[in-house]
Coordinates of C-alpha atoms in Angstrom, one line a residue:
Chain A
M1 CA 86.0 111.5 54.8
H2 CA 88.8 109.2 54.0
L3 CA 87.4 106.0 52.6
A4 CA 89.1 102.8 53.8
P5 CA 89.5 100.1 51.2
R6 CA 86.4 98.0 50.7
V7 CA 87.9 94.9 52.1
L8 CA 88.8 96.6 55.3
R9 CA 85.4 98.1 55.7
R10 CA 83.8 94.8 55.2
A11 CA 86.0 93.2 57.7
V12 CA 85.2 95.9 60.3
A13 CA 81.5 95.6 59.6
G14 CA 81.7 91.9 59.9
A15 CA 83.6 92.1 63.2
T16 CA 81.0 94.5 64.6
V17 CA 78.2 92.2 63.7
A18 CA 80.1 89.3 65.2
L19 CA 80.7 91.2 68.4
L20 CA 77.0 92.1 68.7
A21 CA 76.0 88.6 67.9
T22 CA 78.4 87.4 70.7
A23 CA 77.0 89.9 73.1
V24 CA 73.4 88.7 72.4
G25 CA 74.6 85.1 72.3
C26 CA 75.8 85.3 75.9
A27 CA 72.3 84.7 76.8
P28 CA 71.9 85.2 80.6
Q29 CA 72.4 81.9 82.4
P30 CA 69.6 81.5 84.8
E31 CA 71.1 80.8 88.2
D32 CA 69.8 77.6 89.6
D33 CA 68.5 79.1 92.8
A34 CA 66.8 77.6 95.7
A35 CA 63.6 77.3 93.7
A36 CA 65.1 74.6 91.5
K37 CA 66.2 72.6 94.5
P38 CA 63.9 70.6 96.8
S39 CA 62.5 73.0 99.3
G40 CA 60.4 72.6 102.3
S41 CA 60.8 72.9 106.1
T42 CA 64.3 72.9 107.5
A43 CA 64.0 69.4 108.8
D44 CA 62.9 68.2 105.4
A45 CA 65.5 70.3 103.5
C46 CA 68.2 68.8 105.7
A47 CA 67.3 65.2 105.0
R48 CA 70.3 63.2 105.9
G49 CA 72.5 62.5 102.9
A50 CA 70.0 64.1 100.5
L51 CA 70.8 67.8 100.6
A52 CA 70.5 70.0 97.5
T53 CA 74.3 69.9 97.0
E54 CA 76.4 70.9 94.0
T55 CA 76.8 67.2 93.0
A56 CA 73.9 65.1 94.1
G57 CA 74.9 62.6 96.7
K58 CA 78.3 64.2 97.3
L59 CA 79.3 67.0 99.6
T60 CA 81.9 69.3 97.9
V61 CA 84.1 71.0 100.5
A62 CA 86.6 73.7 99.4
T63 CA 89.8 75.0 101.0
D64 CA 92.9 76.9 99.9
Q65 CA 96.1 75.3 98.6
P66 CA 98.5 74.9 100.2
A67 CA 96.6 73.8 103.2
Y68 CA 98.6 74.7 106.3
E69 CA 99.3 72.8 109.5
P70 CA 97.8 72.5 112.1
W71 CA 94.6 72.9 110.2
F72 CA 95.4 70.2 107.6
K73 CA 98.2 67.7 107.5
D74 CA 100.7 67.1 104.6
D75 CA 98.6 69.5 102.4
K76 CA 96.1 66.7 102.0
P77 CA 92.7 67.9 103.2
S78 CA 91.2 64.5 102.3
N79 CA 93.2 62.5 104.8
G80 CA 91.0 63.6 107.7
E81 CA 94.0 64.7 109.7
G82 CA 94.5 68.2 111.0
F83 CA 91.8 70.3 112.8
E84 CA 89.8 71.6 109.9
S85 CA 89.9 68.4 107.9
A86 CA 88.5 66.6 110.9
V87 CA 85.8 69.2 111.5
A88 CA 84.8 69.0 107.8
Y89 CA 84.4 65.3 108.0
A90 CA 82.5 65.6 111.3
V91 CA 80.1 68.1 109.7
A92 CA 79.7 65.8 106.7
E93 CA 78.9 62.9 109.0
Q94 CA 76.4 65.0 110.8
L95 CA 74.7 65.9 107.5
G96 CA 74.6 62.2 106.5
Y97 CA 77.6 62.0 104.1
D98 CA 80.2 59.4 104.9
K99 CA 83.9 59.8 104.1
S100 CA 83.6 58.5 100.6
A101 CA 80.9 61.0 99.7
V102 CA 83.1 64.1 100.6
V103 CA 84.9 65.7 97.6
W104 CA 87.6 68.2 98.2
Q105 CA 88.2 71.2 96.0
S106 CA 91.0 73.8 96.1
V107 CA 89.6 77.3 96.0
P108 CA 91.8 80.4 96.8
F109 CA 90.6 82.6 99.6
N110 CA 89.7 85.5 97.2
K111 CA 87.6 83.3 95.0
A112 CA 85.6 81.7 97.8
F113 CA 83.5 84.8 98.1
A114 CA 83.2 85.9 94.5
P115 CA 79.7 86.5 93.4
G116 CA 78.2 84.1 90.9
A117 CA 77.5 80.4 91.2
K118 CA 79.7 78.6 93.7
T119 CA 81.4 75.3 92.8
F120 CA 81.4 74.0 96.3
D121 CA 78.9 73.4 99.1
F122 CA 81.0 75.0 101.9
D123 CA 84.5 76.3 102.3
I124 CA 86.6 75.7 105.4
N125 CA 89.7 77.9 105.4
Q126 CA 90.1 79.7 108.8
V127 CA 87.7 82.4 107.8
S128 CA 86.7 84.6 110.7
I129 CA 83.0 85.5 110.9
S130 CA 82.2 89.3 110.8
D131 CA 79.0 91.3 110.1
E132 CA 80.7 93.0 107.2
R133 CA 81.6 89.7 105.6
K134 CA 78.0 88.5 106.0
Q135 CA 77.1 91.0 103.3
A136 CA 79.0 88.9 100.8
V137 CA 78.6 85.3 102.0
D138 CA 76.7 83.1 104.4
F139 CA 78.5 81.7 107.4
S140 CA 77.7 78.6 109.5
S141 CA 77.9 79.1 113.2
G142 CA 81.4 79.3 114.6
Y143 CA 83.4 76.0 114.9
Y144 CA 86.5 77.4 116.6
D145 CA 87.1 80.4 118.9
V146 CA 90.3 81.9 117.7
R147 CA 92.8 84.3 119.3
Q148 CA 95.6 86.2 117.7
A149 CA 99.2 86.0 118.9
V150 CA 102.5 87.8 118.3
I151 CA 105.7 85.9 117.3
A152 CA 109.2 87.3 117.4
L153 CA 112.8 85.9 117.2
K154 CA 114.0 84.8 120.6
D155 CA 117.0 87.0 120.7
S156 CA 115.2 90.2 119.5
K157 CA 114.0 93.1 121.6
A158 CA 110.5 92.3 120.3
A159 CA 110.5 89.0 122.2
K160 CA 110.7 91.0 125.5
A161 CA 107.5 92.9 124.9
K162 CA 105.1 92.6 127.9
S163 CA 102.3 94.9 126.7
L164 CA 100.7 96.5 123.7
A165 CA 102.7 99.7 124.3
D166 CA 106.0 97.7 123.9
L167 CA 104.8 96.6 120.4
K168 CA 104.0 100.2 119.2
G169 CA 107.5 101.1 118.0
L170 CA 108.1 97.8 116.2
K171 CA 107.8 96.9 112.5
L172 CA 105.0 94.3 112.5
G173 CA 103.9 92.0 109.7
A174 CA 100.8 90.0 108.9
Q175 CA 99.0 88.2 106.0
V176 CA 96.6 90.2 103.9
G177 CA 92.9 89.6 104.4
T178 CA 93.4 88.2 107.9
T179 CA 92.0 89.5 111.2
S180 CA 95.6 89.4 112.4
L181 CA 96.2 92.5 110.3
G182 CA 93.1 94.1 111.8
Y183 CA 94.5 93.6 115.2
I184 CA 97.7 95.4 114.2
E185 CA 95.8 98.3 112.7
D186 CA 93.1 98.6 115.4
V187 CA 94.6 97.3 118.6
V188 CA 98.4 97.9 118.4
K189 CA 98.3 101.0 116.1
P190 CA 102.1 100.9 115.5
T191 CA 104.0 104.0 114.5
A192 CA 105.6 102.2 111.4
Q193 CA 103.4 101.0 108.6
P194 CA 102.8 97.3 109.0
A195 CA 104.2 94.9 106.4
V196 CA 101.4 93.0 104.6
Y197 CA 102.1 89.7 102.9
A198 CA 100.1 87.7 100.4
K199 CA 100.9 84.4 102.3
N200 CA 102.1 83.5 105.8
D201 CA 105.1 81.8 104.2
Q202 CA 106.4 85.2 103.1
A203 CA 105.7 86.7 106.6
K204 CA 107.7 83.8 108.1
S205 CA 110.7 84.4 105.9
A206 CA 110.6 88.2 106.5
L207 CA 110.7 87.4 110.2
K208 CA 113.7 85.1 109.7
N209 CA 115.4 87.7 107.6
G210 CA 114.9 90.4 110.1
Q211 CA 112.7 92.5 107.7
V212 CA 110.1 92.7 110.4
D213 CA 110.4 92.6 114.2
A214 CA 107.4 90.5 114.8
I215 CA 104.4 88.9 113.0
V216 CA 100.8 88.4 114.1
V217 CA 99.1 85.1 113.3
D218 CA 96.3 83.1 115.0
L219 CA 97.4 81.2 118.1
P220 CA 97.4 77.6 116.7
T221 CA 99.4 78.7 113.7
A222 CA 101.7 80.6 116.1
F223 CA 102.3 77.4 118.1
Y224 CA 103.0 75.4 114.9
I225 CA 105.4 78.0 113.4
T226 CA 107.4 78.3 116.6
A227 CA 107.5 74.5 117.2
A228 CA 108.2 73.3 113.7
E229 CA 109.0 76.0 111.2
V230 CA 110.9 78.9 112.8
T231 CA 112.3 77.3 115.8
D232 CA 114.4 80.3 116.9
A233 CA 111.2 82.3 117.3
R234 CA 108.8 82.3 120.3
I235 CA 105.3 83.4 121.0
V236 CA 105.5 86.8 122.7
G237 CA 101.9 86.8 123.8
Q238 CA 98.3 86.8 122.6
F239 CA 95.7 89.6 122.2
E240 CA 92.5 90.0 124.1
N241 CA 89.4 89.7 121.9
R242 CA 88.4 92.9 120.1
G243 CA 85.1 94.3 121.4
G244 CA 84.8 91.6 124.1
T245 CA 83.2 89.0 121.7
P246 CA 85.3 86.0 120.9
E247 CA 86.4 85.8 117.3
Q248 CA 85.2 82.7 115.5
F249 CA 86.0 80.7 112.4
G250 CA 82.9 79.8 110.4
L251 CA 82.2 77.6 107.3
V252 CA 81.7 79.8 104.2
L253 CA 78.6 79.2 102.0
D254 CA 77.2 81.0 99.0
K255 CA 75.0 84.0 100.0
G256 CA 71.5 82.7 100.4
S257 CA 72.5 79.1 100.2
A258 CA 69.8 76.6 101.0
L259 CA 72.4 74.6 103.0
T260 CA 73.2 77.3 105.5
P261 CA 70.6 76.3 108.1
C262 CA 71.5 72.6 107.8
V263 CA 75.3 73.2 108.1
T264 CA 74.7 75.6 111.0
A265 CA 72.5 73.1 112.8
A266 CA 75.2 70.4 112.2
V267 CA 78.0 72.6 113.7
D268 CA 75.8 73.5 116.7
T269 CA 75.1 69.8 117.3
L270 CA 78.8 69.0 117.2
R271 CA 79.5 71.8 119.6
K272 CA 76.8 70.6 122.0
N273 CA 77.8 66.9 122.0
G274 CA 81.5 67.7 122.6
T275 CA 82.7 66.5 119.2
L276 CA 84.3 69.9 118.4
A277 CA 86.0 70.0 121.8
K278 CA 87.4 66.5 121.2
I279 CA 88.7 67.4 117.8
E280 CA 90.3 70.5 119.2
Q281 CA 91.9 68.5 122.0
Q282 CA 93.3 66.1 119.4
W283 CA 94.8 68.6 116.9
L284 CA 95.2 71.9 118.7
S285 CA 96.1 70.7 122.2
D286 CA 99.5 72.5 122.0
A287 CA 97.8 75.8 121.6
V288 CA 97.3 76.1 125.3
D289 CA 98.0 79.5 126.4
A290 CA 100.3 82.5 126.0
P291 CA 100.6 85.6 128.2
V292 CA 97.9 88.1 127.3
L293 CA 99.2 91.5 126.1
K294 CA 97.2 94.4 127.3
Chain B
M1 CA 86.4 124.9 51.9
T2 CA 86.1 127.9 49.7
V3 CA 88.9 129.0 47.4
T4 CA 90.0 132.6 47.4
A5 CA 90.4 134.6 44.2
K6 CA 94.2 134.4 44.4
E7 CA 94.2 130.7 44.6
S8 CA 91.8 130.2 41.7
G9 CA 94.2 132.0 39.5
Q10 CA 92.1 135.1 38.8
E11 CA 93.5 138.6 38.7
D12 CA 92.9 140.3 42.0
T13 CA 91.8 143.7 40.8
S14 CA 90.2 144.4 44.2
G15 CA 87.3 146.0 42.5
P16 CA 84.0 145.5 44.3
G17 CA 82.3 144.3 41.1
D18 CA 85.0 141.7 40.3
A19 CA 84.7 139.8 43.6
Y20 CA 85.1 136.0 43.2
V21 CA 81.8 134.1 42.9
P22 CA 82.1 130.4 43.2
S23 CA 80.5 128.6 40.2
A24 CA 77.2 126.7 40.6
R25 CA 79.1 123.4 40.0
R26 CA 81.5 124.2 42.8
L27 CA 78.6 125.1 45.2
E28 CA 76.9 121.8 44.3
R29 CA 80.1 119.9 45.0
E30 CA 80.5 121.4 48.4
R31 CA 76.9 120.8 49.3
Y32 CA 77.3 117.2 48.3
K33 CA 80.4 116.8 50.4
R34 CA 78.6 118.3 53.4
T35 CA 75.7 115.9 53.1
R36 CA 78.1 113.0 52.8
A37 CA 80.0 114.1 55.9
R38 CA 76.7 114.6 57.9
R39 CA 75.5 111.1 56.8
A40 CA 78.8 109.5 57.9
T41 CA 78.6 111.2 61.3
A42 CA 75.0 110.1 61.8
I43 CA 75.8 106.5 60.9
A44 CA 78.8 106.5 63.3
A45 CA 76.6 107.9 66.1
L46 CA 73.8 105.4 65.5
S47 CA 76.1 102.4 65.5
T48 CA 77.8 103.6 68.6
L49 CA 74.5 104.0 70.4
V50 CA 73.3 100.6 69.3
T51 CA 76.5 98.9 70.5
A52 CA 76.4 100.8 73.8
A53 CA 72.7 99.9 74.3
V54 CA 73.3 96.2 73.6
L55 CA 76.3 96.0 76.0
Y56 CA 74.3 97.9 78.7
L57 CA 71.3 95.6 78.3
V58 CA 73.5 92.4 78.4
V59 CA 75.3 93.5 81.5
V60 CA 72.4 95.0 83.4
G61 CA 70.0 92.4 82.3
A62 CA 72.2 89.6 83.6
P63 CA 70.5 87.7 86.4
G64 CA 73.6 88.2 88.6
W65 CA 73.8 91.9 88.0
P66 CA 72.4 93.2 91.3
R67 CA 74.8 91.0 93.2
T68 CA 77.7 92.0 90.9
K69 CA 76.8 95.6 91.3
E70 CA 77.0 95.6 95.1
T71 CA 80.2 93.5 95.1
F72 CA 82.1 95.5 92.5
F73 CA 80.5 99.0 92.5
D74 CA 79.7 99.9 96.1
G75 CA 80.1 103.6 96.7
R76 CA 80.8 103.3 100.4
Y77 CA 83.8 101.0 99.8
A78 CA 85.0 103.2 96.9
R79 CA 85.1 106.2 99.3
E80 CA 86.9 104.2 101.9
A81 CA 89.4 102.7 99.5
L82 CA 90.3 105.8 97.5
P83 CA 92.5 107.6 100.1
K84 CA 94.3 104.4 101.0
V85 CA 94.8 103.4 97.3
L86 CA 96.2 106.8 96.6
E87 CA 98.6 106.6 99.5
G88 CA 99.8 103.2 98.1
L89 CA 100.0 104.7 94.6
W90 CA 102.6 107.2 95.9
L91 CA 104.9 104.2 96.3
N92 CA 104.1 103.0 92.8
V93 CA 104.9 106.4 91.4
R94 CA 108.2 106.8 93.3
L95 CA 109.2 103.3 92.1
L96 CA 108.3 104.1 88.6
L97 CA 110.4 107.3 88.5
V98 CA 113.5 105.8 90.1
C99 CA 113.3 102.4 88.3
G100 CA 112.3 104.0 85.0
A101 CA 115.4 106.2 85.1
A102 CA 117.7 103.4 86.1
V103 CA 116.1 101.1 83.4
L104 CA 116.7 103.6 80.6
V105 CA 120.3 104.1 81.6
L106 CA 121.1 100.4 82.1
G107 CA 119.2 99.3 79.1
M108 CA 121.1 101.8 76.9
L109 CA 124.4 100.6 78.3
I110 CA 123.6 97.0 77.6
A111 CA 122.3 97.8 74.1
V112 CA 125.5 99.7 73.2
A113 CA 127.6 96.8 74.7
R114 CA 125.7 94.4 72.4
T115 CA 126.3 96.5 69.3
L116 CA 130.0 97.2 69.8
R117 CA 132.2 96.1 66.9
G118 CA 135.6 94.7 67.1
P119 CA 136.9 91.4 68.4
V120 CA 138.2 92.8 71.6
F121 CA 134.7 93.4 72.8
F122 CA 133.6 89.8 72.3
P123 CA 133.3 88.9 76.0
L124 CA 131.3 92.1 76.7
R125 CA 128.9 91.3 73.8
V126 CA 128.5 87.7 75.1
L127 CA 127.8 89.0 78.7
A128 CA 125.3 91.5 77.5
A129 CA 123.5 88.9 75.3
A130 CA 123.5 86.4 78.2
Y131 CA 122.0 89.1 80.5
T132 CA 119.2 90.0 78.2
D133 CA 118.4 86.3 77.4
F134 CA 118.3 85.4 81.1
F135 CA 116.3 88.3 82.5
R136 CA 113.8 88.4 79.6
G137 CA 113.1 84.8 80.1
L138 CA 112.9 84.8 83.9
P139 CA 109.3 85.4 85.1
L140 CA 109.3 88.7 87.0
I141 CA 107.5 87.2 89.9
I142 CA 110.2 84.6 90.5
N143 CA 112.9 87.2 90.0
L144 CA 111.2 89.3 92.7
M145 CA 110.8 86.3 95.1
I146 CA 114.5 85.5 94.7
V147 CA 115.7 89.1 95.2
V148 CA 113.2 90.2 97.9
L149 CA 113.2 87.1 100.0
G150 CA 116.5 85.5 99.0
V151 CA 119.0 88.3 99.3
P152 CA 118.2 89.1 102.9
A153 CA 118.6 85.5 103.8
L154 CA 122.3 85.7 102.9
R155 CA 122.8 88.2 105.8
L156 CA 125.4 90.1 103.9
Q157 CA 126.8 93.1 105.8
G158 CA 125.8 96.4 104.4
V159 CA 123.2 95.0 102.0
T160 CA 119.8 96.4 102.5
V161 CA 116.9 94.2 103.6
D162 CA 114.3 96.9 102.7
P163 CA 111.7 95.2 100.5
V164 CA 111.1 98.3 98.4
L165 CA 114.7 98.8 97.5
L166 CA 115.2 95.1 96.8
G167 CA 111.9 95.0 94.8
G168 CA 113.0 98.0 92.8
T169 CA 116.3 96.3 92.0
A170 CA 114.5 93.2 90.7
L171 CA 112.2 95.3 88.5
T172 CA 115.3 97.2 87.2
L173 CA 117.0 93.9 86.3
T174 CA 114.1 92.5 84.3
Y175 CA 113.0 95.7 82.6
S176 CA 116.5 96.8 81.6
A177 CA 116.7 93.6 79.7
Y178 CA 113.5 94.4 77.8
V179 CA 114.5 98.0 77.2
A180 CA 118.0 97.0 76.1
E181 CA 116.4 94.9 73.3
V182 CA 114.2 97.9 72.3
F183 CA 117.3 100.1 72.1
R184 CA 119.2 97.5 70.2
A185 CA 116.5 97.1 67.6
G186 CA 116.5 100.9 67.2
I187 CA 120.3 101.1 66.8
E188 CA 120.2 98.3 64.2
S189 CA 117.4 99.9 62.3
V190 CA 119.5 103.0 61.5
H191 CA 120.8 102.5 58.0
P192 CA 124.5 101.6 57.7
S193 CA 124.9 104.5 55.3
Q194 CA 124.3 106.9 58.2
R195 CA 127.3 105.5 60.1
A196 CA 129.4 105.4 57.0
A197 CA 128.5 109.0 56.2
A198 CA 129.4 110.0 59.7
R199 CA 132.7 108.2 59.6
S200 CA 133.6 109.7 56.2
L201 CA 133.0 113.2 57.7
G202 CA 135.8 112.3 60.1
L203 CA 133.7 111.4 63.2
S204 CA 135.2 108.6 65.3
N205 CA 133.2 105.4 65.9
R206 CA 132.1 106.7 69.3
Q207 CA 131.1 110.1 67.9
A208 CA 129.2 108.5 65.1
L209 CA 127.2 106.5 67.6
R210 CA 126.7 109.4 70.0
Y211 CA 125.7 112.1 67.5
V212 CA 124.3 110.2 64.5
V213 CA 123.1 106.8 65.3
L214 CA 121.7 107.0 68.9
P215 CA 119.5 110.1 68.3
Q216 CA 117.8 108.4 65.4
A217 CA 117.5 105.1 67.2
V218 CA 116.0 106.6 70.4
R219 CA 113.5 108.7 68.4
R220 CA 112.3 105.7 66.5
Q221 CA 111.8 103.6 69.6
V222 CA 109.7 106.0 71.6
P223 CA 106.4 104.0 71.3
P224 CA 107.8 100.6 72.3
L225 CA 109.7 102.3 75.1
L226 CA 106.5 103.9 76.4
N227 CA 104.9 100.5 76.2
D228 CA 107.6 99.1 78.5
L229 CA 107.3 102.1 80.9
V230 CA 103.5 101.6 81.2
S231 CA 104.1 98.0 81.8
L232 CA 106.7 98.8 84.4
Q233 CA 104.3 101.2 86.1
K234 CA 101.8 98.4 86.6
D235 CA 104.4 95.9 87.7
T236 CA 105.7 98.2 90.4
G237 CA 102.8 96.8 92.4
L238 CA 104.5 93.4 92.6
V239 CA 107.0 94.7 95.2
S240 CA 104.2 94.1 97.6
I241 CA 105.5 90.5 97.7
G242 CA 108.0 91.9 100.3
G243 CA 105.3 93.4 102.4
A244 CA 105.3 96.9 101.1
I245 CA 101.9 98.4 100.7
D246 CA 101.2 99.7 97.2
A247 CA 97.9 100.7 95.6
V248 CA 96.8 97.2 94.8
R249 CA 97.8 95.8 98.2
A250 CA 96.0 98.7 99.9
A251 CA 92.9 97.6 97.9
D252 CA 93.7 93.9 98.8
I253 CA 93.6 94.7 102.5
I254 CA 90.1 96.2 102.4
V255 CA 88.9 93.4 100.1
G256 CA 90.2 90.8 102.5
R257 CA 88.4 92.4 105.4
S258 CA 85.1 93.1 103.8
L259 CA 84.9 90.5 101.0
N260 CA 83.8 93.3 98.6
Y261 CA 85.8 93.8 95.4
T262 CA 85.1 97.5 94.9
P263 CA 88.6 98.6 96.0
Y264 CA 90.1 96.6 93.2
I265 CA 88.0 98.6 90.7
V266 CA 89.1 101.8 92.3
A267 CA 92.8 100.8 92.1
G268 CA 92.4 99.7 88.5
L269 CA 90.8 103.1 87.5
V270 CA 93.5 105.0 89.3
F271 CA 96.2 103.2 87.4
V272 CA 94.4 103.8 84.1
A273 CA 94.2 107.5 85.0
L274 CA 97.9 107.6 85.6
T275 CA 98.7 106.0 82.3
I276 CA 96.7 108.3 80.1
P277 CA 98.6 111.5 80.9
M278 CA 101.8 109.6 80.4
T279 CA 100.8 108.5 76.9
R280 CA 99.6 112.0 76.0
F281 CA 102.9 113.5 77.2
T282 CA 105.0 111.1 75.1
D283 CA 102.8 111.8 72.1
W284 CA 103.5 115.5 72.6
V285 CA 107.3 114.9 72.9
T286 CA 107.4 112.8 69.8
A287 CA 105.4 115.4 67.8
R288 CA 107.8 118.1 69.0
M289 CA 110.8 116.1 68.0
D290 CA 109.3 115.5 64.6
R291 CA 108.6 119.2 64.1
Q292 CA 112.2 120.1 65.1
R293 CA 113.6 117.6 62.8
A294 CA 111.4 118.8 59.9
Q295 CA 112.6 122.4 60.5
G296 CA 116.2 121.6 60.9
G297 CA 116.6 118.6 58.6
T298 CA 115.4 119.5 55.1
T299 CA 116.6 123.1 54.4

């Protein structure tokens, strides 16, 4: 065996010991689970303004950055303007937290459902509820029934599409991780592979540049894009709901969060008393209707 | 190892009685060496086992392990992701082959341009230096954004809007700057006496470069070149900015739908599996070149 110089061997041995010490030193952090938080009946656990939140007395709400219109306004979730900002504050109000007790946090979509301790109480980021996703996170009940729409440049042949069959031969684009992409893959089933973008911004510029014939986004976003961002595009039409059930956006909570029942109850109350409808009327009233593509 | 009679300097009389018998001291020495080797192996095995056990216990004993396991190591999602990831990987491989070839050629041209002597080549040297400075400094992701999303916006006649072609162009621009520097370092590491000797044999400047300097420069630079190629292979995935679906984006799509990270692990392992044969291949090529040089060079 070739013997390394003594110094080197000592260094290696030392490093090994250090590594092992570090490994042992990363003592498992006990997760502060529901047991550490005040528990009790739902009514008790949802005591107004005294939930077991991340920061006591505050409600930490997360969303992605940039926050897009019409969901948020001016990329400032804390201004209470835009549909989701308004919904978040209405939910907070319902839970007994006034405007000053709401803290916003920017969390990318991908990080919002990573396992491990969450840094927020709930995330509001146009996340559609699905059974598959419920394996990874908790959802509140739905706060918005969303439909998907197709946008194309006004002077393109895609703009003349009247049915799903007319879309089949086109190059379609959508953002990754969205149900919009699911609609392309499962409903349209185009012959060309769809273009998949990290952000809607890139999908928009690809549409402008003619790299795709049409893009699929949710209806309110489609109205905003065609009205304000890509004005020479128009909404070709909207899809029917997949599987006959309306697709809904829900608030995202940590899996097994103690807050889920409270937040769900709050959203249900807001739906019943017409607050959600009012907020929708205020911020998404343009998203009236578009022809349905069958 | 035992020593034959011939090597130990004894007469080989090939008589049966005169067969070489190793001395007792020699046998003792060999036995000692064997025990030392065995002991070293045993210690190495033990320390490996201990390390593995500690790591295993730390990971599996973590309170979040069950959750982590189902989020990152879910067999069902791995099976779903693998075919899609491999389909995407085909795009990475094609980009690697085409861009890799283009990068090697372009990088070599720039390196040669930077090392040209003579005042007449001054502008060429400056241009090549400016190119490498700029593209080595420009973050690749921004380069890709500009090329993939900016060039089509110009609406130039006859210029492609295909995101894969544009993305490949951006990759080639950045990586040829890296590779040019690798080649240049190789060229400058060849001792000036080599060039002088070549010139004194009557080779022209160009011939000296072509037959004497470059072969030595390239051979020396194989490891760093391989580094850049492996790096390029992983960066090919960034063309997904333009909407193309590569291995990582294929994983992304499933992750976004299911909120389960297993497809990322699958994509990562697939990339590693692609890198290992590449490394072995270049090791083999280098060894072969060394052997040929050893045969042809010294006698």
